[in-house]
mmCIF file of C-alpha atoms in Angstrom:
data_model
loop_
_atom_site.group_PDB
_atom_site.id
_atom_site.type_symbol
_atom_site.label_atom_id
_atom_site.label_comp_id
_atom_site.label_asym_id
_atom_site.label_seq_id
_atom_site.Cartn_x
_atom_site.Cartn_y
_atom_site.Cartn_z
ATOM 1 C CA ALA M 20 0.080 -0.020 -0.100
ATOM 2 C CA THR M 21 1.036 3.405 -0.744
ATOM 3 C CA GLY M 22 -0.243 6.984 -0.532
ATOM 4 C CA THR M 23 -0.939 9.248 2.445
ATOM 5 C CA PRO M 24 -0.984 7.641 5.758
ATOM 6 C CA VAL M 25 -4.242 7.495 7.419
ATOM 7 C CA GLY M 26 -6.085 7.255 10.598
ATOM 8 C CA ALA M 27 -7.577 3.904 11.470
ATOM 9 C CA ALA M 28 -10.361 2.523 13.731
ATOM 10 C CA GLY M 29 -11.386 -0.927 14.592
ATOM 11 C CA HIS M 30 -13.541 -2.848 16.842
ATOM 12 C CA SER M 31 -12.731 -6.321 18.387
ATOM 13 C CA MET M 32 -11.014 -8.372 15.890
ATOM 14 C CA GLY M 33 -10.836 -5.271 13.699
ATOM 15 C CA GLY M 34 -9.213 -3.432 16.465
ATOM 16 C CA ALA M 35 -6.445 -6.115 16.712
ATOM 17 C CA ALA M 36 -6.137 -6.283 13.001
ATOM 18 C CA VAL M 37 -5.440 -2.424 12.895
ATOM 19 C CA LEU M 38 -2.923 -2.693 15.811
ATOM 20 C CA ALA M 39 -1.108 -5.423 13.963
ATOM 21 C CA ALA M 40 -1.181 -3.469 10.597
ATOM 22 C CA ALA M 41 0.562 -0.327 12.356
ATOM 23 C CA ALA M 42 3.068 -2.640 14.153
ATOM 24 C CA ARG M 43 4.264 -4.004 10.821
ATOM 25 C CA ARG M 44 3.696 -0.990 8.237
ATOM 26 C CA PRO M 45 3.656 1.946 10.655
ATOM 27 C CA GLU M 46 4.192 4.449 7.654
ATOM 28 C CA LEU M 47 0.738 3.888 6.663
ATOM 29 C CA PHE M 48 -0.912 5.246 9.778
ATOM 30 C CA THR M 49 -1.252 8.458 11.530
ATOM 31 C CA ALA M 50 -3.110 7.505 14.640
ATOM 32 C CA LEU M 51 -5.067 4.448 15.654
ATOM 33 C CA TRP M 52 -8.389 3.844 17.608
ATOM 34 C CA ALA M 53 -9.409 0.203 18.797
ATOM 35 C CA TYR M 54 -12.546 -0.745 20.745
ATOM 36 C CA GLU M 55 -11.619 -3.791 22.939
ATOM 37 C CA PRO M 56 -9.288 -5.313 20.530
ATOM 38 C CA ILE M 57 -8.899 -9.046 20.569
ATOM 39 C CA ILE M 58 -5.642 -9.500 21.771
ATOM 40 C CA PHE M 59 -4.861 -11.912 24.694
ATOM 41 C CA PRO M 60 -2.367 -10.796 27.296
ATOM 42 C CA PRO M 61 -0.293 -13.996 28.725
ATOM 43 C CA ALA M 62 -1.404 -15.492 31.491
ATOM 44 C CA GLU M 63 0.915 -13.972 34.061
ATOM 45 C CA GLU M 64 -0.148 -10.589 32.991
ATOM 46 C CA LEU M 65 -3.659 -11.628 34.003
ATOM 47 C CA GLY M 66 -2.450 -13.129 37.403
ATOM 48 C CA ILE M 67 -3.028 -16.617 36.435
ATOM 49 C CA PRO M 68 -0.509 -18.690 38.369
ATOM 50 C CA PRO M 69 2.103 -20.731 36.443
ATOM 51 C CA GLY M 70 1.068 -24.144 35.685
ATOM 52 C CA ALA M 71 -2.413 -23.235 35.906
ATOM 53 C CA ASP M 72 -4.786 -25.497 33.981
ATOM 54 C CA LEU M 73 -6.246 -23.219 31.335
ATOM 55 C CA PRO M 74 -9.279 -23.907 29.154
ATOM 56 C CA ASP M 75 -8.565 -25.308 25.387
ATOM 57 C CA PRO M 76 -9.299 -22.681 22.951
ATOM 58 C CA GLU M 77 -11.407 -25.232 20.918
ATOM 59 C CA ASP M 78 -13.785 -25.191 23.766
ATOM 60 C CA SER M 79 -14.109 -21.468 23.801
ATOM 61 C CA PRO M 80 -17.931 -20.352 24.494
ATOM 62 C CA LEU M 81 -17.273 -18.094 21.546
ATOM 63 C CA ALA M 82 -15.928 -20.794 19.170
ATOM 64 C CA VAL M 83 -18.767 -23.266 20.417
ATOM 65 C CA GLY M 84 -21.348 -20.638 20.004
ATOM 66 C CA ALA M 85 -20.336 -19.592 16.385
ATOM 67 C CA LEU M 86 -20.718 -23.368 15.318
ATOM 68 C CA ARG M 87 -24.166 -23.192 16.409
ATOM 69 C CA ARG M 88 -25.018 -19.897 14.543
ATOM 70 C CA ARG M 89 -27.853 -19.759 12.145
ATOM 71 C CA SER M 90 -26.604 -18.810 8.715
ATOM 72 C CA THR M 91 -29.609 -18.420 6.650
ATOM 73 C CA PHE M 92 -32.888 -16.936 6.840
ATOM 74 C CA ASP M 93 -35.947 -16.785 4.711
ATOM 75 C CA SER M 94 -35.683 -12.878 4.314
ATOM 76 C CA ARG M 95 -33.817 -9.600 5.582
ATOM 77 C CA ILE M 96 -36.927 -9.303 7.538
ATOM 78 C CA ALA M 97 -36.800 -12.456 9.594
ATOM 79 C CA ALA M 98 -33.071 -11.902 10.000
ATOM 80 C CA ARG M 99 -33.714 -8.451 11.508
ATOM 81 C CA THR M 100 -36.259 -9.842 13.763
ATOM 82 C CA ASN M 101 -34.162 -12.645 14.928
ATOM 83 C CA PHE M 102 -31.234 -10.495 15.798
ATOM 84 C CA SER M 103 -33.248 -7.554 17.265
ATOM 85 C CA THR M 104 -35.172 -9.431 19.599
ATOM 86 C CA LYS M 105 -32.233 -11.511 21.668
ATOM 87 C CA ALA M 106 -28.844 -11.086 22.987
ATOM 88 C CA PRO M 107 -26.150 -10.335 21.955
ATOM 89 C CA LEU M 108 -27.053 -8.236 18.789
ATOM 90 C CA ASN M 109 -30.380 -6.790 20.374
ATOM 91 C CA VAL M 110 -28.278 -3.854 21.673
ATOM 92 C CA PHE M 111 -27.483 -2.659 18.140
ATOM 93 C CA SER M 112 -29.022 0.739 16.887
ATOM 94 C CA ALA M 113 -31.363 0.443 13.989
ATOM 95 C CA THR M 114 -28.796 2.281 11.853
ATOM 96 C CA ALA M 115 -25.942 -0.430 12.860
ATOM 97 C CA MET M 116 -28.340 -3.441 12.535
ATOM 98 C CA GLU M 117 -29.270 -2.282 8.901
ATOM 99 C CA ALA M 118 -25.386 -1.962 7.952
ATOM 100 C CA TYR M 119 -24.963 -5.549 9.480
ATOM 101 C CA LEU M 120 -27.813 -6.986 7.271
ATOM 102 C CA THR M 121 -26.289 -5.088 4.250
ATOM 103 C CA TRP M 122 -22.853 -6.099 4.463
ATOM 104 C CA GLY M 123 -22.792 -9.226 6.811
ATOM 105 C CA PHE M 124 -25.292 -11.144 4.491
ATOM 106 C CA ALA M 125 -25.532 -12.014 0.744
ATOM 107 C CA PRO M 126 -28.364 -13.436 -1.250
ATOM 108 C CA ALA M 127 -28.363 -17.232 -0.548
ATOM 109 C CA ASP M 128 -28.854 -17.677 -4.179
ATOM 110 C CA PRO M 129 -26.736 -15.182 -6.233
ATOM 111 C CA ALA M 130 -28.703 -15.925 -9.275
ATOM 112 C CA SER M 131 -31.944 -14.977 -7.632
ATOM 113 C CA ASP M 132 -33.641 -11.703 -8.524
ATOM 114 C CA GLN M 133 -35.957 -11.510 -5.725
ATOM 115 C CA PRO M 134 -34.980 -8.329 -3.836
ATOM 116 C CA ASP M 135 -36.022 -9.680 -0.463
ATOM 117 C CA GLY M 136 -35.303 -13.390 -0.746
ATOM 118 C CA PRO M 137 -33.353 -15.683 1.542
ATOM 119 C CA ILE M 138 -29.884 -14.640 2.766
ATOM 120 C CA CYS M 139 -26.975 -16.173 4.153
ATOM 121 C CA LEU M 140 -23.900 -14.943 6.343
ATOM 122 C CA ARG M 141 -21.022 -13.760 4.329
ATOM 123 C CA CYS M 142 -18.936 -15.061 7.278
ATOM 124 C CA THR M 143 -19.652 -18.818 7.853
ATOM 125 C CA PRO M 144 -20.065 -20.120 11.163
ATOM 126 C CA GLU M 145 -17.076 -22.317 10.728
ATOM 127 C CA VAL M 146 -14.810 -19.520 9.637
ATOM 128 C CA GLU M 147 -15.994 -17.373 12.469
ATOM 129 C CA SER M 148 -15.301 -20.130 15.089
ATOM 130 C CA ARG M 149 -11.768 -20.627 13.793
ATOM 131 C CA THR M 150 -11.041 -16.699 14.143
ATOM 132 C CA TYR M 151 -12.013 -17.290 18.182
ATOM 133 C CA VAL M 152 -9.588 -20.210 18.487
ATOM 134 C CA GLU M 153 -6.608 -18.828 16.763
ATOM 135 C CA GLY M 154 -7.388 -15.675 18.268
ATOM 136 C CA SER M 155 -5.918 -16.689 21.490
ATOM 137 C CA ARG M 156 -3.321 -18.448 19.880
ATOM 138 C CA HIS M 157 -1.300 -15.934 17.871
ATOM 139 C CA SER M 158 1.629 -14.221 19.499
ATOM 140 C CA PHE M 159 1.065 -10.729 18.774
ATOM 141 C CA TRP M 160 1.347 -9.409 22.284
ATOM 142 C CA THR M 161 5.029 -9.768 21.959
ATOM 143 C CA GLU M 162 4.588 -6.980 19.147
ATOM 144 C CA VAL M 163 2.280 -4.607 20.667
ATOM 145 C CA PRO M 164 5.122 -2.558 22.438
ATOM 146 C CA THR M 165 6.612 -1.841 18.753
ATOM 147 C CA ILE M 166 3.675 0.380 17.962
ATOM 148 C CA ASP M 167 5.012 3.823 17.606
ATOM 149 C CA ARG M 168 1.696 5.507 16.488
ATOM 150 C CA PRO M 169 -0.826 7.433 18.870
ATOM 151 C CA VAL M 170 -2.842 4.616 19.947
ATOM 152 C CA THR M 171 -6.186 4.759 22.026
ATOM 153 C CA VAL M 172 -7.525 1.833 23.090
ATOM 154 C CA ALA M 173 -11.365 2.088 23.980
ATOM 155 C CA GLN M 174 -13.117 -0.026 26.611
ATOM 156 C CA GLY M 175 -16.557 -0.913 27.607
ATOM 157 C CA ARG M 176 -17.958 -2.050 30.828
ATOM 158 C CA VAL M 177 -15.174 -4.121 32.347
ATOM 159 C CA GLU M 178 -15.850 -7.818 32.859
ATOM 160 C CA THR M 179 -13.060 -10.124 34.065
ATOM 161 C CA PHE M 180 -11.432 -12.296 31.358
ATOM 162 C CA THR M 181 -13.274 -10.556 28.466
ATOM 163 C CA PRO M 182 -12.168 -8.115 25.726
ATOM 164 C CA SER M 183 -13.081 -5.245 28.216
ATOM 165 C CA GLY M 184 -11.045 -6.843 31.047
ATOM 166 C CA PHE M 185 -8.053 -7.054 28.499
ATOM 167 C CA ALA M 186 -8.208 -3.551 27.145
ATOM 168 C CA GLY M 187 -6.308 -1.902 30.191
ATOM 169 C CA HIS M 188 -3.462 -4.516 29.944
ATOM 170 C CA ILE M 189 -3.148 -3.541 26.037
ATOM 171 C CA ALA M 190 -3.263 -0.006 26.695
ATOM 172 C CA ARG M 191 -0.370 -0.306 29.160
ATOM 173 C CA HIS M 192 1.560 -2.534 26.866
ATOM 174 C CA ILE M 193 1.759 0.234 24.326
ATOM 175 C CA PRO M 194 3.758 3.175 24.798
ATOM 176 C CA GLY M 195 2.017 6.345 25.687
ATOM 177 C CA ALA M 196 -1.365 4.728 24.502
ATOM 178 C CA VAL M 197 -4.514 6.314 26.218
ATOM 179 C CA LEU M 198 -7.278 4.396 27.608
ATOM 180 C CA GLU M 199 -10.758 5.756 26.751
ATOM 181 C CA PRO M 200 -13.379 4.237 29.030
ATOM 182 C CA HIS M 201 -17.108 3.776 28.118
ATOM 183 C CA PRO M 202 -18.585 2.317 31.228
ATOM 184 C CA ASP M 203 -22.180 2.554 29.882
ATOM 185 C CA LEU M 204 -21.649 0.441 26.807
ATOM 186 C CA GLY M 205 -20.726 -3.357 26.191
ATOM 187 C CA HIS M 206 -18.438 -4.935 23.866
ATOM 188 C CA PHE M 207 -20.585 -4.024 20.800
ATOM 189 C CA GLY M 208 -20.422 -0.263 22.041
ATOM 190 C CA PRO M 209 -19.634 1.106 18.645
ATOM 191 C CA MET M 210 -22.846 -0.615 17.153
ATOM 192 C CA GLN M 211 -25.032 0.365 20.319
ATOM 193 C CA VAL M 212 -24.346 4.105 19.797
ATOM 194 C CA PRO M 213 -22.554 4.707 16.615
ATOM 195 C CA ASP M 214 -23.138 8.329 16.219
ATOM 196 C CA ALA M 215 -21.879 8.962 19.741
ATOM 197 C CA ILE M 216 -18.710 7.063 19.082
ATOM 198 C CA ALA M 217 -18.267 8.699 15.771
ATOM 199 C CA ALA M 218 -18.896 12.111 17.231
ATOM 200 C CA SER M 219 -16.182 11.338 20.151
ATOM 201 C CA LEU M 220 -13.623 10.525 17.224
ATOM 202 C CA ASP M 221 -14.661 13.619 15.131
ATOM 203 C CA ILE M 222 -14.461 16.066 17.984
ATOM 204 C CA THR M 223 -10.949 15.080 18.919
ATOM 205 C CA PRO M 224 -8.759 16.093 15.728
ATOM 206 C CA GLU M 225 -5.578 16.155 17.887
ATOM 207 C CA ALA M 226 -5.946 12.189 18.178
ATOM 208 C CA GLU M 227 -2.900 12.250 15.290
ATOM 209 C CA PHE M 228 -0.814 14.113 17.821
ATOM 210 C CA ARG M 229 -2.096 12.499 20.863
ATOM 211 C CA ALA M 230 1.259 12.852 22.595
ATOM 212 C CA PHE M 231 0.574 16.574 22.858
ATOM 213 C CA ARG M 232 -2.615 15.999 24.802
ATOM 214 C CA LEU M 233 -3.100 17.501 28.489
ATOM 215 C CA ASN M 234 -1.947 15.034 31.127
ATOM 216 C CA GLN M 235 -0.239 12.726 28.490
ATOM 217 C CA TRP M 236 3.081 14.775 27.896
ATOM 218 C CA VAL M 237 4.708 13.687 31.320
ATOM 219 C CA ASP M 238 2.661 10.384 31.810
ATOM 220 C CA LEU M 239 5.003 8.309 29.574
ATOM 221 C CA PRO M 240 7.623 6.249 30.842
ATOM 222 C CA ASN M 241 11.000 7.688 30.581
ATOM 223 C CA ALA M 242 9.690 10.642 28.717
ATOM 224 C CA GLN M 243 12.470 13.067 28.040
ATOM 225 C CA SER M 244 10.048 16.134 27.476
ATOM 226 C CA TRP M 245 6.383 16.870 27.486
ATOM 227 C CA LEU M 246 6.159 15.966 23.692
ATOM 228 C CA GLY M 247 6.729 12.161 24.497
ATOM 229 C CA PRO M 248 8.129 9.373 22.143
ATOM 230 C CA HIS M 249 8.521 10.912 18.543
ATOM 231 C CA GLY M 250 6.708 13.956 19.804
ATOM 232 C CA TYR M 251 9.153 16.278 18.545
ATOM 233 C CA GLU M 252 9.485 14.784 15.277
ATOM 234 C CA MET M 253 5.554 15.081 14.732
ATOM 235 C CA TRP M 254 5.655 18.462 16.135
ATOM 236 C CA ALA M 255 8.481 19.440 13.781
ATOM 237 C CA ALA M 256 6.644 18.087 10.865
ATOM 238 C CA LEU M 257 3.772 20.659 11.259
ATOM 239 C CA GLY M 258 6.224 23.385 10.176
ATOM 240 C CA ASP M 259 4.653 26.787 9.783
ATOM 241 C CA THR M 260 1.284 25.271 8.735
ATOM 242 C CA ASP M 261 -1.668 27.842 9.471
ATOM 243 C CA TYR M 262 -4.788 26.680 10.923
ATOM 244 C CA GLU M 263 -8.118 28.375 10.674
ATOM 245 C CA TRP M 264 -10.443 28.110 13.631
ATOM 246 C CA ASP M 265 -14.002 26.501 12.878
ATOM 247 C CA PRO M 266 -16.442 28.521 15.242
ATOM 248 C CA THR M 267 -18.701 25.606 14.937
ATOM 249 C CA ILE M 268 -16.390 23.294 16.316
ATOM 250 C CA ALA M 269 -16.008 23.325 20.582
ATOM 251 C CA SER M 270 -12.235 24.090 21.066
ATOM 252 C CA PHE M 271 -10.351 24.006 24.346
ATOM 253 C CA VAL M 272 -7.108 25.612 25.110
ATOM 254 C CA GLY M 273 -4.832 24.003 27.795
ATOM 255 C CA VAL M 274 -1.408 25.113 28.993
ATOM 256 C CA ASP M 275 0.828 22.393 30.523
ATOM 257 C CA VAL M 276 4.366 22.838 32.154
ATOM 258 C CA SER M 277 7.028 20.234 32.566
ATOM 259 C CA LEU M 278 8.673 21.085 35.938
ATOM 260 C CA ARG M 279 11.623 18.675 35.041
ATOM 261 C CA TRP M 280 12.761 20.202 31.818
ATOM 262 C CA ASP M 281 11.366 23.702 32.370
ATOM 263 C CA THR M 282 9.287 23.947 29.054
ATOM 264 C CA THR M 283 5.689 24.966 28.340
ATOM 265 C CA ALA M 284 3.591 24.071 25.681
ATOM 266 C CA VAL M 285 0.107 25.633 24.837
ATOM 267 C CA VAL M 286 -2.435 23.265 23.033
ATOM 268 C CA ALA M 287 -5.750 23.894 21.459
ATOM 269 C CA VAL M 288 -7.901 20.856 20.825
#
């Protein structure tokens, strides 16, 4: 891939994918936002005693449940009724549900011209099940600390030994990462309130330069200044660029002082 680096956002397995991509091809990204990425910390990180008998990934409730998932429906209406009346997808907003039905399903018979005929999952239950099994086996945890782009790890309501419970560990494992809590949301938070999640990203344009955020500058391990890792290079890259204030966007001006290095920063976000 070539071209202008972009910001990337992902949820669950998608969050893990964007982090993995950034670890291996950092030049493609400016910043990353991952909601409860599926990255499993090692047992010792979770406080599990060495030698403890851990469950076989093949027996994971998610993997087993995926194999039982219904994959075909007589119509889009039937699928919508099914998912909107029972957990876990009943928390989806109407917009998210329609997007899922549009992009998550395909006509069961590609040759059919029925506008609302039978549909089937694009991702088969067998493939989904394997992603859950192998998701706990990959070794990406060892690469997580190499990510050198600004990262925000978003986290819903914390539950032990779930993606929400892993999020804090992941954020601490990435140098300078920010943990963004959403205690009123579950694992499907971005689908519960997509507009609110999108707005939270949209109103923080400084995410690409997160190292400049208030309370982040001196909270970085071994930071040599308030700019944080790669901060000077990122700041210098701005050059003499002028920015015009948009009166329709809420803005805040913050001042921070590094006592150690006797430097001051004024930042507008």
